[in-house]
Coordinates of C-alpha atoms and ligand atoms in Angstrom, one line a residue:
X1215 CA 132.0 44.3 100.9
X1216 CA 130.7 42.5 97.9
X1217 CA 129.5 44.4 94.8
X1218 CA 125.8 43.6 95.2
X1219 CA 125.8 44.8 98.8
X1220 CA 127.6 48.1 97.7
X1221 CA 125.0 48.8 95.0
X1222 CA 122.2 47.9 97.4
X1223 CA 123.6 50.3 100.0
X1224 CA 124.0 53.1 97.4
X1225 CA 120.4 52.6 96.3
X1226 CA 119.2 52.7 99.9
X1227 CA 121.1 55.9 100.5
X1228 CA 119.7 57.5 97.3
X1229 CA 116.2 56.5 98.2
X1230 CA 116.6 58.1 101.6
X1231 CA 117.9 61.3 100.1
X1232 CA 115.0 61.5 97.6
X1233 CA 112.5 60.8 100.4
X1234 CA 113.9 63.6 102.6
X1235 CA 114.3 66.2 99.9
X1236 CA 111.1 65.2 98.1
X1237 CA 113.0 64.9 94.8
X1238 CA 111.7 62.6 92.2
X1239 CA 108.3 62.4 93.9
X1240 CA 105.3 62.8 91.5
X1241 CA 103.4 65.1 93.9
X1242 CA 102.6 68.6 92.6
X1243 CA 103.7 71.5 94.7
X1244 CA 100.8 72.9 96.8
X1245 CA 99.4 76.1 95.1
X1246 CA 100.7 79.3 96.5
X1247 CA 98.2 81.1 98.7
X1248 CA 97.2 84.7 98.2
X1249 CA 95.7 86.3 101.3
X1250 CA 93.2 88.9 100.4
X1251 CA 91.9 91.3 103.0
X1252 CA 88.5 92.9 102.7
X1253 CA 85.9 94.6 104.8
X1254 CA 82.8 92.5 103.8
X1255 CA 80.1 95.0 104.7
X1256 CA 80.3 97.0 101.5
X1257 CA 77.8 95.6 99.0
X1258 CA 77.9 95.0 96.1
X1259 CA 81.7 94.9 96.3
X1260 CA 82.1 92.7 99.3
X1261 CA 79.5 91.3 101.7
X1262 CA 78.5 88.1 103.4
X1263 CA 75.8 86.0 101.7
X1264 CA 73.1 85.7 104.4
X1265 CA 72.2 82.1 103.7
X1266 CA 75.6 80.6 102.7
X1267 CA 77.7 82.9 105.0
X1268 CA 80.2 83.1 102.1
X1269 CA 81.9 86.3 101.1
X1270 CA 80.6 87.5 97.8
X1271 CA 80.6 90.6 95.6
X1272 CA 82.5 92.1 92.7
X1273 CA 85.8 92.5 94.5
X1274 CA 85.6 88.9 95.8
X1275 CA 85.0 87.6 92.3
X1276 CA 87.7 89.8 90.9
X1277 CA 90.2 88.7 93.5
X1278 CA 89.4 85.0 92.8
X1279 CA 89.7 85.6 89.0
X1280 CA 93.1 87.4 89.5
X1281 CA 94.3 84.6 91.7
X1282 CA 93.3 82.0 89.2
X1283 CA 95.0 83.9 86.4
X1284 CA 98.2 84.0 88.5
X1285 CA 98.0 80.5 89.8
X1286 CA 97.3 81.3 93.4
X1287 CA 94.8 79.9 95.8
X1288 CA 92.8 82.9 97.2
X1289 CA 92.0 83.1 100.9
X1290 CA 89.6 85.9 101.8
X1291 CA 90.1 87.5 105.2
X1292 CA 87.3 89.7 106.6
X1293 CA 88.6 92.7 108.6
X1294 CA 87.8 96.2 109.5
X1295 CA 88.5 98.7 106.8
X1296 CA 90.8 100.8 108.9
X1297 CA 92.9 97.7 109.7
X1298 CA 93.5 96.8 106.0
X1299 CA 96.5 99.0 105.3
X1300 CA 98.2 98.0 108.6
X1301 CA 97.4 94.4 107.7
X1302 CA 99.3 94.8 104.4
X1303 CA 102.2 96.6 106.1
X1304 CA 102.6 93.8 108.6
X1305 CA 102.3 91.1 106.0
X1306 CA 99.2 89.6 107.6
X1307 CA 97.5 89.9 104.2
X1308 CA 99.1 90.1 100.8
X1309 CA 96.7 92.3 99.0
X1310 CA 93.4 94.1 99.6
X1311 CA 90.3 94.0 97.4
X1312 CA 88.0 96.3 99.2
X1313 CA 86.7 99.1 97.1
X1314 CA 89.8 101.1 98.1
X1315 CA 90.2 104.5 96.5
X1316 CA 93.6 105.2 95.1
X1317 CA 94.9 108.3 97.0
X1318 CA 98.3 110.0 97.3
X1319 CA 98.3 109.5 101.0
X1320 CA 97.7 105.7 100.8
X1321 CA 100.2 105.4 98.0
X1322 CA 102.9 106.2 100.5
X1323 CA 102.1 103.1 102.4
X1324 CA 101.0 100.6 99.8
X1325 CA 101.2 100.0 96.0
X1326 CA 98.1 100.2 94.0
X1327 CA 97.2 98.2 90.9
X1328 CA 95.9 100.0 87.9
X1329 CA 92.4 101.3 88.6
X1330 CA 89.7 98.7 88.2
X1331 CA 86.5 100.7 89.0
X1332 CA 85.5 104.3 88.6
X1333 CA 83.6 105.5 91.7
X1334 CA 82.8 108.7 93.6
X1335 CA 81.2 109.9 96.8
X1336 CA 77.6 110.9 97.2
X1337 CA 75.2 112.1 99.9
X1338 CA 72.4 109.9 101.2
X1339 CA 69.5 111.3 103.3
X1340 CA 66.2 109.9 104.6
X1341 CA 63.7 109.5 101.8
X1342 CA 61.4 112.2 103.3
X1343 CA 64.2 114.8 103.9
X1344 CA 63.3 118.0 101.9
X1345 CA 66.0 120.3 103.2
X1346 CA 69.3 118.6 102.3
X1347 CA 69.7 118.7 98.5
X1348 CA 73.3 118.0 98.2
X1349 CA 76.8 118.3 99.7
X1350 CA 76.4 122.1 100.1
X1351 CA 73.6 121.7 102.6
X1352 CA 75.6 119.7 105.1
X1353 CA 77.0 122.5 107.2
X1354 CA 76.4 122.0 110.9
X1355 CA 74.7 118.6 110.2
X1356 CA 75.1 115.3 111.8
X1357 CA 76.9 113.0 109.3
X1358 CA 77.5 109.3 109.6
X1359 CA 80.5 107.8 107.8
X1360 CA 82.7 104.8 107.8
X1361 CA 86.0 105.2 109.7
X1362 CA 89.1 105.6 107.6
X1363 CA 87.3 106.2 104.3
X1364 CA 87.5 109.0 101.8
X1365 CA 83.9 109.7 102.7
X1366 CA 85.0 110.3 106.3
X1367 CA 87.8 112.8 105.2
X1368 CA 85.4 114.6 102.9
X1369 CA 82.8 114.9 105.6
X1370 CA 85.4 116.3 108.0
X1371 CA 86.0 119.2 105.7
X1372 CA 82.4 120.5 106.1
X1373 CA 82.0 123.5 108.4
X1374 CA 80.6 122.7 111.9
X1375 CA 79.5 119.2 110.8
X1376 CA 79.3 116.6 113.6
X1377 CA 80.9 113.6 111.9
X1378 CA 80.3 110.3 113.5
X1379 CA 82.4 107.4 112.4
X1380 CA 81.3 103.8 112.2
X1381 CA 83.1 100.6 111.6
X1382 CA 81.2 99.9 108.5
X1383 CA 79.1 101.8 106.0
X1384 CA 76.3 99.4 106.7
X1385 CA 76.3 100.8 110.3
X1386 CA 76.4 104.3 109.0
X1387 CA 73.2 103.6 107.0
X1388 CA 71.6 102.1 110.2
X1389 CA 72.4 105.3 112.1
X1390 CA 70.6 107.4 109.4
X1391 CA 67.6 105.1 109.5
X1392 CA 67.5 105.3 113.3
X1393 CA 67.5 109.1 113.0
X1394 CA 70.9 109.6 114.7
X1395 CA 72.3 111.2 111.6
X1396 CA 71.0 113.7 109.0
X1397 CA 73.1 112.2 106.2
X1398 CA 75.7 109.6 105.1
X1399 CA 78.6 110.4 102.9
X1400 CA 79.7 107.2 101.1
X1401 CA 80.6 105.7 97.8
X1402 CA 77.9 106.1 95.2
X1403 CA 77.6 102.5 93.9
X1404 CA 77.3 101.2 97.5
X1405 CA 74.6 103.9 98.2
X1406 CA 72.7 102.9 95.1
X1407 CA 72.8 99.2 96.0
X1408 CA 71.6 100.0 99.6
X1409 CA 68.7 102.1 98.3
X1410 CA 67.6 99.5 95.8
X1411 CA 68.0 96.7 98.3
X1412 CA 65.8 98.4 100.9
X1413 CA 63.1 99.2 98.4
X1414 CA 64.0 103.0 98.3
X1415 CA 61.6 103.6 101.2
X1416 CA 64.3 104.6 103.8
X1417 CA 66.8 106.7 101.9
X1418 CA 67.6 108.6 98.7
X1419 CA 70.7 110.1 97.1
X1420 CA 70.8 113.9 96.8
X1421 CA 73.0 116.1 94.7
X1422 CA 75.9 115.4 92.5
X1423 CA 78.8 113.0 92.9
X1424 CA 81.2 114.8 95.3
X1425 CA 84.5 113.6 94.1
X1426 CA 85.6 111.3 91.3
X1427 CA 87.5 108.3 92.7
X1428 CA 89.0 105.1 91.3
X1429 CA 89.5 101.8 93.1
X1430 CA 92.7 99.9 93.0
X1431 CA 93.9 96.6 94.5
X1432 CA 96.3 97.5 97.3
X1433 CA 99.6 95.5 97.6
X1434 CA 102.6 95.7 99.9
X1435 CA 105.0 98.6 99.1
X1436 CA 108.0 96.3 98.6
X1437 CA 106.0 93.7 96.6
X1438 CA 106.7 95.2 93.1
X1439 CA 106.7 91.7 91.6
X1440 CA 103.2 90.9 92.8
X1441 CA 102.0 94.4 91.7
X1442 CA 103.2 93.7 88.2
X1443 CA 101.6 90.3 88.2
X1444 CA 98.3 91.7 89.3
X1445 CA 98.4 94.4 86.7
X1446 CA 99.2 91.9 84.0
X1447 CA 96.4 89.6 85.2
X1448 CA 94.0 92.5 85.3
X1449 CA 94.8 93.3 81.7
X1450 CA 94.2 89.7 80.7
X1451 CA 90.9 89.6 82.5
X1452 CA 89.9 92.7 80.6
X1453 CA 91.0 91.2 77.3
X1454 CA 89.4 87.8 77.7
X1455 CA 86.0 89.2 78.7
X1456 CA 86.0 87.9 82.3
X1457 CA 86.2 91.4 83.8
X1458 CA 83.2 92.5 81.8
X1459 CA 81.3 89.4 82.8
X1460 CA 81.8 90.2 86.5
X1461 CA 81.0 93.8 86.1
X1462 CA 77.7 92.9 84.3
X1463 CA 76.9 90.4 87.0
X1464 CA 77.2 92.9 89.9
X1465 CA 76.3 96.2 88.3
X1466 CA 73.8 95.1 85.7
X1467 CA 75.6 97.1 83.0
X1468 CA 78.8 97.0 80.9
X1469 CA 81.9 98.7 82.3
X1470 CA 82.5 102.3 81.0
X1471 CA 85.0 102.5 78.2
X1472 CA 88.4 103.5 79.6
Ligands
LIG2095 N1 86.3 104.0 98.6 C1 86.3 104.4 100.0 C2 87.7 104.5 100.5 O1 88.6 104.0 99.9 C3 85.5 103.5 100.9 C4 85.9 102.1 100.8 C5 85.3 101.2 101.9 N2 85.4 99.9 101.6 C6 84.9 98.9 102.4 N3 85.0 97.6 102.0 N4 84.3 99.2 103.5 O2 88.0 105.1 101.5

């Protein structure tokens, strides 16, 4: 073999190796994808924009902001609320941003980020209801709730109550409006949004907030690295004002001081 030929062969082999392994190419690696599960019937946290059909809301914006901060491309997956923890356990989704209350029971199955929203449960009745004035008046009543929620477990503690569980809180409100239920037990900010949205003619909130709750981003139990990254990104969004901007956008007020 002459020398020229040898060098030529070597170059050809090297070129092939680079082509196969992708070394030396100028292309940037595709961004990592973060699959975010949510039950998009929980306005103003997550819902579908009627005209654009896009998923919007505080949690959606927050998930996108967290993704951006961590260098992930965010993919939103709409699913039933009671399928969300199983979805994380099976690896179908990486995290959930879905107004999920941090509870001890759920913490056995998933990791939670630091709390990102202070919430609580409240009772909703028809606007003309004069007998139910709060949680204490729900004994023996028909109560509509969303399946798998803290509202559902709270309602089930009430003596002789007939608790009916729906796939979404939006459906629970429809049941109240249709007269099939005396009350809905559901998250206060979602109740408030529903009432304002419907012009306060169908329903009202009665009594005090039943239980103080905090929402967290849910992450796979083994995924401690992602949990740390999310907590860090959350801190950064709080520091750089992005969190406050989103809070103001969806709730019309500044977040409470921690
Ligand atoms: N905060 C309540 C819970 O964790 C209700 C959450 C419902 N969220 C939803 N996107 N439907 O049980």
